Amino acid sequence: MKKFFQEIKADIKFKSAGPGQKLTESVGERAPKEKPNQPALRQPRQGPTDEAQMAAAAALARLEQKQPRSRGPTSQESIRNQVRKELRAEATVSGSTEAPGTNTVPEAKEEGSAHLAVPSVCFTCPLTGATLRKDQRDAHIKEAILSHFSTDPVAASIMKIHTFNRDRDRVKLGVDTIAKYLDNICLHPEEEKYRKIKLQNRVFQERINCLEGTHEFFEAIGFQKALLPVPDQEGPDEFYVLSEAALAQPQSLQRHKEQLLVAEPVRATLARQRRVFRPSPMASQFDLPGDFFNLTAEEIKREQRLRSEAVERLSVLRTKAMREREEQREMRKYTYTLLRVRLPDGCLLQGTFYARERVAALYAFVREALQSDWLPFDLLASGGQRLSEDQSLAFNECGLVPSALLTFSWDAAVLEDIRAAGAEPDSSILKPELLAAIEKLS
């Protein structure tokens, strides 16, 4: 075996020693002969065939599917830090253009623009019938209530109590206390102590004196201020004392008490601003004023609270139901929505609604505009989704915010009757006075 390996080594050395030579050759003849330089001819390389390219693309796709996707931060702390960073960045560059693909709010147009779908969100005062802008409603209602004192001071003071004071719990407590005072008078008319109310009394100060309109109410129903002596006290105190004329009419006191208990705040109602447009290919385009997107102070606080909660939500795994609830919550940030209904003849009926109103409000709005308002019909959202009149869903829960285009459809039985009568199903169905005010959608 040793001899075998020695022979292998000798053979390797022999082959590595280079070419051999004859003993008769001179040293000069041992120069290596140069080989002639012959350019190597390469065949041009052909590109892959279409079949090869398709196979390669399919292979790359399968490869990408097998590769694990990069995952974001998994720890709760890193997720919170990332969300905080994004919120700070968003607050810094508020008003800048959103990245494509994000869920952005449509840009609000300036009021007074000729191309706005509706000039602004407007309201109607229930006392005067005046049409008001959003920034005018509160001041106008207060002025209307104060001017009502000259004609009906009792009703005006009741409206002032319920409207001027925003804290509903405090209002209820004060109203219940006043009602208790009046009940005691009606149940014990002969007891003089029930006809007097000490203004410095702790209950009066904490529950009644702090509310606007309460003093006007006491004076309107027959109470008068008077300074009366107090036992075990040096000076007199101020009291409300019921007059003899008011005491003689206990039924009036009872009626005023009932009015006070059942009253509600005076609030301006949202004006529908109904408009009718001719058929237009721009039916699904909505240029909305800033009122549809501007947030009040309460809405800004709510939005900030929701953003803070997003930090915690992103730190936990969410089920499909949880994600759907969050999407619904996102839709609730809109206060108003502008809805259009395409009628069978192609005309468009438009109105403004609260985003939290029910679908039944839209059905009532459409029915008021029809010549035959007793006939059943359906309203279809995008994708043919039927909106039932009796369902309790709000517009924001149906995704119909801040604007949407719906389609009017006759009930199947009604449509069959129309055709049987030889009438056209796509004829005009609006009241004549609305057709007379039809506009062009620009």
Coordinates of C-alpha atoms in Angstrom, one line a residue, residues 75-399:
S75 CA -44.5 44.3 21.0
Q76 CA -47.2 46.5 22.4
E77 CA -44.8 49.2 23.3
S78 CA -43.4 49.5 19.8
I79 CA -46.9 49.6 18.4
R80 CA -47.9 52.4 20.7
N81 CA -44.7 54.3 19.9
Q82 CA -45.4 54.0 16.2
V83 CA -49.0 55.2 16.5
R84 CA -48.0 58.1 18.6
K85 CA -45.3 59.1 16.1
E86 CA -47.9 58.9 13.3
L87 CA -50.4 61.0 15.2
R88 CA -47.8 63.7 16.0
A89 CA -46.8 63.8 12.4
E90 CA -50.4 64.1 11.3
A91 CA -51.0 66.9 13.7
T92 CA -47.9 68.7 12.5
V93 CA -48.8 68.5 8.8
S94 CA -52.5 68.9 9.2
G95 CA -54.0 70.3 6.1
S96 CA -51.4 68.7 3.8
T97 CA -52.3 66.3 1.0
E98 CA -52.9 62.8 2.1
A99 CA -51.0 59.9 0.6
P100 CA -52.8 58.2 -2.2
G101 CA -54.9 55.2 -1.1
T102 CA -55.8 56.6 2.3
N103 CA -59.3 57.2 3.4
T104 CA -59.4 61.0 3.0
V105 CA -62.3 63.4 3.6
P106 CA -63.3 65.2 0.4
E107 CA -62.1 68.7 0.2
A108 CA -64.6 71.2 1.4
K109 CA -65.5 74.0 -1.0
E110 CA -65.8 77.7 0.0
E111 CA -69.3 78.9 0.7
G112 CA -70.7 81.0 -2.2
S113 CA -69.2 78.9 -4.9
A114 CA -71.4 78.4 -7.9
H115 CA -70.8 74.7 -8.1
L116 CA -71.7 73.7 -4.5
A117 CA -74.3 71.0 -4.3
V118 CA -75.8 73.0 -1.4
P119 CA -74.8 76.5 -0.3
S120 CA -74.4 75.5 3.4
V121 CA -76.1 73.5 6.2
C122 CA -79.2 75.5 7.2
F123 CA -81.7 75.3 10.0
T124 CA -85.3 76.5 10.6
C125 CA -86.3 78.3 13.8
P126 CA -89.4 76.7 15.2
L127 CA -90.5 80.0 16.8
T128 CA -90.1 82.4 13.8
G129 CA -89.8 80.1 10.8
A130 CA -86.6 81.8 9.7
T131 CA -83.9 79.9 7.8
L132 CA -80.6 80.2 9.6
R133 CA -77.0 79.2 9.0
K134 CA -75.2 77.0 11.5
D135 CA -73.5 80.0 13.2
Q136 CA -76.7 82.0 13.5
R137 CA -79.1 79.5 15.1
D138 CA -78.3 79.8 18.8
A139 CA -78.3 83.6 18.9
H140 CA -81.5 83.8 16.9
I141 CA -83.4 81.3 19.1
K142 CA -82.3 83.1 22.3
E143 CA -83.5 86.4 20.8
A144 CA -86.8 84.9 19.8
I145 CA -87.4 83.5 23.3
L146 CA -86.6 86.8 25.0
S147 CA -89.0 88.6 22.6
H148 CA -91.7 86.1 23.6
F149 CA -91.8 87.5 27.2
S150 CA -93.9 90.4 26.1
T151 CA -96.8 88.1 24.9
D152 CA -96.5 85.0 27.1
P153 CA -94.1 85.3 30.0
V154 CA -94.9 81.9 31.5
A155 CA -94.1 80.1 28.2
A156 CA -91.1 82.2 27.6
S157 CA -89.6 81.6 31.0
I158 CA -90.2 77.8 30.6
M159 CA -88.4 77.9 27.2
K160 CA -85.6 79.9 28.8
I161 CA -85.1 77.4 31.6
H162 CA -84.9 74.4 29.2
T163 CA -83.0 76.1 26.4
F164 CA -80.5 78.5 28.0
N165 CA -79.1 75.9 30.5
R166 CA -77.1 73.1 28.8
D167 CA -76.7 70.7 31.7
R168 CA -79.8 68.6 31.4
D169 CA -79.3 66.8 34.7
R170 CA -79.2 70.1 36.6
V171 CA -82.2 71.4 34.7
K172 CA -84.2 68.3 35.7
L173 CA -83.2 68.6 39.3
G174 CA -84.2 72.3 39.4
V175 CA -87.5 71.7 37.6
D176 CA -88.4 68.8 39.9
T177 CA -87.7 71.0 42.9
I178 CA -90.0 73.8 41.5
A179 CA -92.7 71.2 40.9
K180 CA -92.4 70.1 44.5
Y181 CA -92.9 73.7 45.7
L182 CA -96.1 74.0 43.6
D183 CA -97.4 70.7 44.7
N184 CA -97.1 71.6 48.3
I185 CA -99.1 74.9 47.7
C186 CA -101.9 73.0 45.8
L187 CA -102.1 70.2 48.5
H188 CA -101.9 72.6 51.5
P189 CA -103.4 76.0 50.3
E190 CA -104.2 77.0 53.9
E191 CA -100.5 76.5 55.1
E192 CA -98.8 79.9 54.9
K193 CA -95.3 78.4 55.1
Y194 CA -95.7 76.7 51.7
R195 CA -96.5 80.0 50.0
K196 CA -93.1 81.4 51.0
I197 CA -89.7 80.4 49.5
K198 CA -86.6 81.7 51.1
L199 CA -84.1 82.8 48.5
Q200 CA -81.1 82.1 50.7
N201 CA -82.2 78.6 51.4
R202 CA -79.5 76.1 50.5
V203 CA -81.7 74.0 48.3
F204 CA -83.0 77.0 46.4
Q205 CA -79.4 78.3 45.9
E206 CA -78.0 74.9 44.7
R207 CA -80.9 73.8 42.5
I208 CA -82.8 76.8 41.3
N209 CA -80.9 80.0 41.6
C210 CA -78.1 78.6 39.4
L211 CA -80.5 78.2 36.4
E212 CA -81.4 80.9 34.0
G213 CA -85.1 81.7 33.7
T214 CA -86.2 80.4 37.1
H215 CA -86.7 83.8 38.6
E216 CA -88.7 84.9 35.6
F217 CA -90.9 81.8 35.9
F218 CA -91.7 82.4 39.6
E219 CA -92.6 86.0 38.9
A220 CA -94.7 85.0 35.8
I221 CA -96.9 82.6 37.8
G222 CA -97.6 85.1 40.6
F223 CA -94.7 85.1 43.1
Q224 CA -93.4 88.4 44.4
K225 CA -90.2 89.3 46.2
A226 CA -90.6 90.5 49.7
L227 CA -88.4 91.1 52.8
L228 CA -89.7 89.2 55.8
P229 CA -88.5 88.8 59.3
V230 CA -86.9 85.5 60.3
P231 CA -87.2 84.1 63.8
D232 CA -84.0 84.1 65.8
Q233 CA -82.4 86.4 63.2
E234 CA -81.7 90.1 63.5
G235 CA -82.4 91.3 60.0
P236 CA -85.1 90.3 57.5
D237 CA -84.5 87.9 54.6
E238 CA -85.7 88.0 51.0
F239 CA -88.5 85.6 50.1
Y240 CA -90.7 84.7 47.1
V241 CA -94.3 85.0 48.3
L242 CA -97.3 83.8 46.2
S243 CA -99.9 86.5 45.7
E244 CA -103.5 86.1 46.8
A245 CA -104.7 86.2 43.2
A246 CA -102.5 83.3 42.2
L247 CA -103.4 81.3 45.3
A248 CA -107.1 81.6 44.3
Q249 CA -106.4 79.8 41.0
P250 CA -104.7 76.5 42.0
Q251 CA -105.6 74.9 38.7
S252 CA -103.5 77.5 36.9
L253 CA -100.5 76.6 39.1
Q254 CA -101.1 72.9 38.3
R255 CA -101.2 73.7 34.6
H256 CA -98.0 75.7 34.7
K257 CA -96.3 72.9 36.6
E258 CA -97.2 70.4 34.0
Q259 CA -96.0 72.7 31.2
L260 CA -92.7 73.1 33.0
L261 CA -92.2 69.3 33.5
V262 CA -93.0 68.3 29.9
A263 CA -91.2 71.1 28.1
E264 CA -88.1 70.4 25.9
P265 CA -85.3 72.7 24.8
V266 CA -86.1 74.8 21.7
R267 CA -83.8 73.6 19.0
A268 CA -83.6 74.7 15.4
T269 CA -84.6 71.9 13.0
L270 CA -82.4 70.9 10.1
A271 CA -83.6 72.4 6.8
R272 CA -83.9 69.8 4.1
Q273 CA -83.2 72.3 1.4
R274 CA -85.0 70.2 -1.2
R275 CA -83.9 70.7 -4.8
V276 CA -84.8 68.9 -8.0
F277 CA -82.3 68.5 -10.8
R278 CA -82.6 67.5 -14.4
P279 CA -81.0 64.2 -15.5
S280 CA -77.2 64.6 -15.4
P281 CA -74.2 62.4 -15.8
M282 CA -72.8 64.3 -12.8
A283 CA -75.4 62.9 -10.4
S284 CA -72.8 61.0 -8.3
Q285 CA -70.5 64.0 -7.9
F286 CA -70.9 66.1 -4.7
D287 CA -69.2 69.4 -4.0
L288 CA -70.0 69.9 -0.4
P289 CA -69.5 73.1 1.7
G290 CA -67.3 73.2 4.8
D291 CA -70.3 72.8 7.1
F292 CA -70.3 69.1 6.3
F293 CA -66.8 68.6 7.6
N294 CA -66.0 71.3 10.2
L295 CA -66.0 69.9 13.7
T296 CA -67.4 71.6 16.8
A297 CA -65.5 71.8 20.1
E298 CA -67.3 68.7 21.3
E299 CA -66.7 66.8 18.1
I300 CA -62.9 67.7 18.3
K301 CA -62.8 66.3 21.8
R302 CA -64.5 63.2 20.7
E303 CA -62.1 62.8 17.8
Q304 CA -59.1 63.2 20.1
R305 CA -60.5 60.6 22.4
L306 CA -61.1 58.1 19.6
R307 CA -57.5 58.7 18.4
S308 CA -56.2 58.0 21.8
E309 CA -58.2 54.8 21.9
A310 CA -56.6 53.8 18.6
V311 CA -53.3 53.5 20.3
E312 CA -54.7 50.8 22.6
R313 CA -56.7 49.1 19.8
L314 CA -53.6 48.6 17.6
S315 CA -51.8 46.9 20.5
V316 CA -54.2 43.9 20.5
L317 CA -55.4 41.4 17.9
R318 CA -58.8 42.3 16.6
T319 CA -61.6 40.0 15.3
K320 CA -63.7 40.7 12.2
A321 CA -66.5 41.9 14.4
M322 CA -64.2 44.3 16.2
R323 CA -63.0 45.7 12.9
E324 CA -66.6 46.2 11.6
R325 CA -67.5 48.1 14.8
E326 CA -64.5 50.3 14.4
E327 CA -65.5 51.0 10.7
Q328 CA -69.0 52.0 11.9
R329 CA -67.5 54.3 14.5
E330 CA -65.4 55.9 11.8
M331 CA -68.6 56.7 9.8
R332 CA -70.2 58.3 12.9
K333 CA -67.8 61.2 12.8
Y334 CA -69.9 62.9 10.1
T335 CA -72.8 65.1 11.4
Y336 CA -74.7 65.7 8.1
T337 CA -75.1 63.9 4.8
L338 CA -76.4 65.0 1.4
L339 CA -78.6 62.4 -0.3
R340 CA -79.8 62.3 -3.9
V341 CA -82.5 60.0 -5.3
R342 CA -82.6 59.2 -9.0
L343 CA -86.2 59.0 -10.1
P344 CA -87.6 56.8 -12.9
D345 CA -87.5 59.7 -15.4
G346 CA -83.8 60.4 -14.5
C347 CA -84.5 63.5 -12.4
L348 CA -82.7 63.9 -9.1
L349 CA -84.3 64.7 -5.8
Q350 CA -81.8 66.1 -3.2
G351 CA -82.0 66.8 0.5
T352 CA -79.9 67.3 3.6
F353 CA -80.1 65.0 6.6
Y354 CA -78.5 64.3 9.9
A355 CA -76.1 61.4 9.6
R356 CA -77.7 59.7 12.6
E357 CA -81.3 59.9 11.1
R358 CA -83.0 56.7 10.2
V359 CA -83.7 55.5 6.7
A360 CA -87.4 56.1 7.3
A361 CA -86.7 59.9 7.2
L362 CA -85.5 59.5 3.6
Y363 CA -88.6 57.6 2.6
A364 CA -90.9 60.3 4.2
F365 CA -88.9 63.0 2.3
V366 CA -89.3 61.2 -1.0
R367 CA -93.0 60.5 -0.4
E368 CA -93.7 64.2 0.3
A369 CA -92.5 65.0 -3.2
L370 CA -94.6 62.4 -5.1
Q371 CA -97.9 63.0 -6.8
S372 CA -99.1 59.5 -5.7
D373 CA -97.6 59.4 -2.2
W374 CA -99.6 56.3 -1.1
L375 CA -98.0 53.9 -3.6
P376 CA -95.2 51.7 -2.2
F377 CA -91.7 52.0 -3.6
D378 CA -88.1 51.0 -2.8
L379 CA -84.9 52.9 -2.5
L380 CA -81.7 51.2 -3.7
A381 CA -78.2 52.1 -2.6
S382 CA -75.1 51.5 -4.6
G383 CA -74.7 47.9 -5.7
G384 CA -78.5 47.4 -5.6
Q385 CA -78.7 47.1 -1.8
R386 CA -82.4 47.7 -0.8
L387 CA -83.0 50.0 2.1
S388 CA -86.0 48.9 4.0
E389 CA -88.3 51.7 5.3
D390 CA -89.0 49.9 8.6
Q391 CA -85.4 49.1 9.4
S392 CA -83.9 51.1 12.3
L393 CA -80.5 51.7 10.7
A394 CA -79.1 55.2 10.5
F395 CA -77.5 56.7 7.4
N396 CA -74.0 56.5 8.9
E397 CA -74.6 52.8 9.7
C398 CA -75.5 52.2 6.1
G399 CA -72.4 54.0 4.8

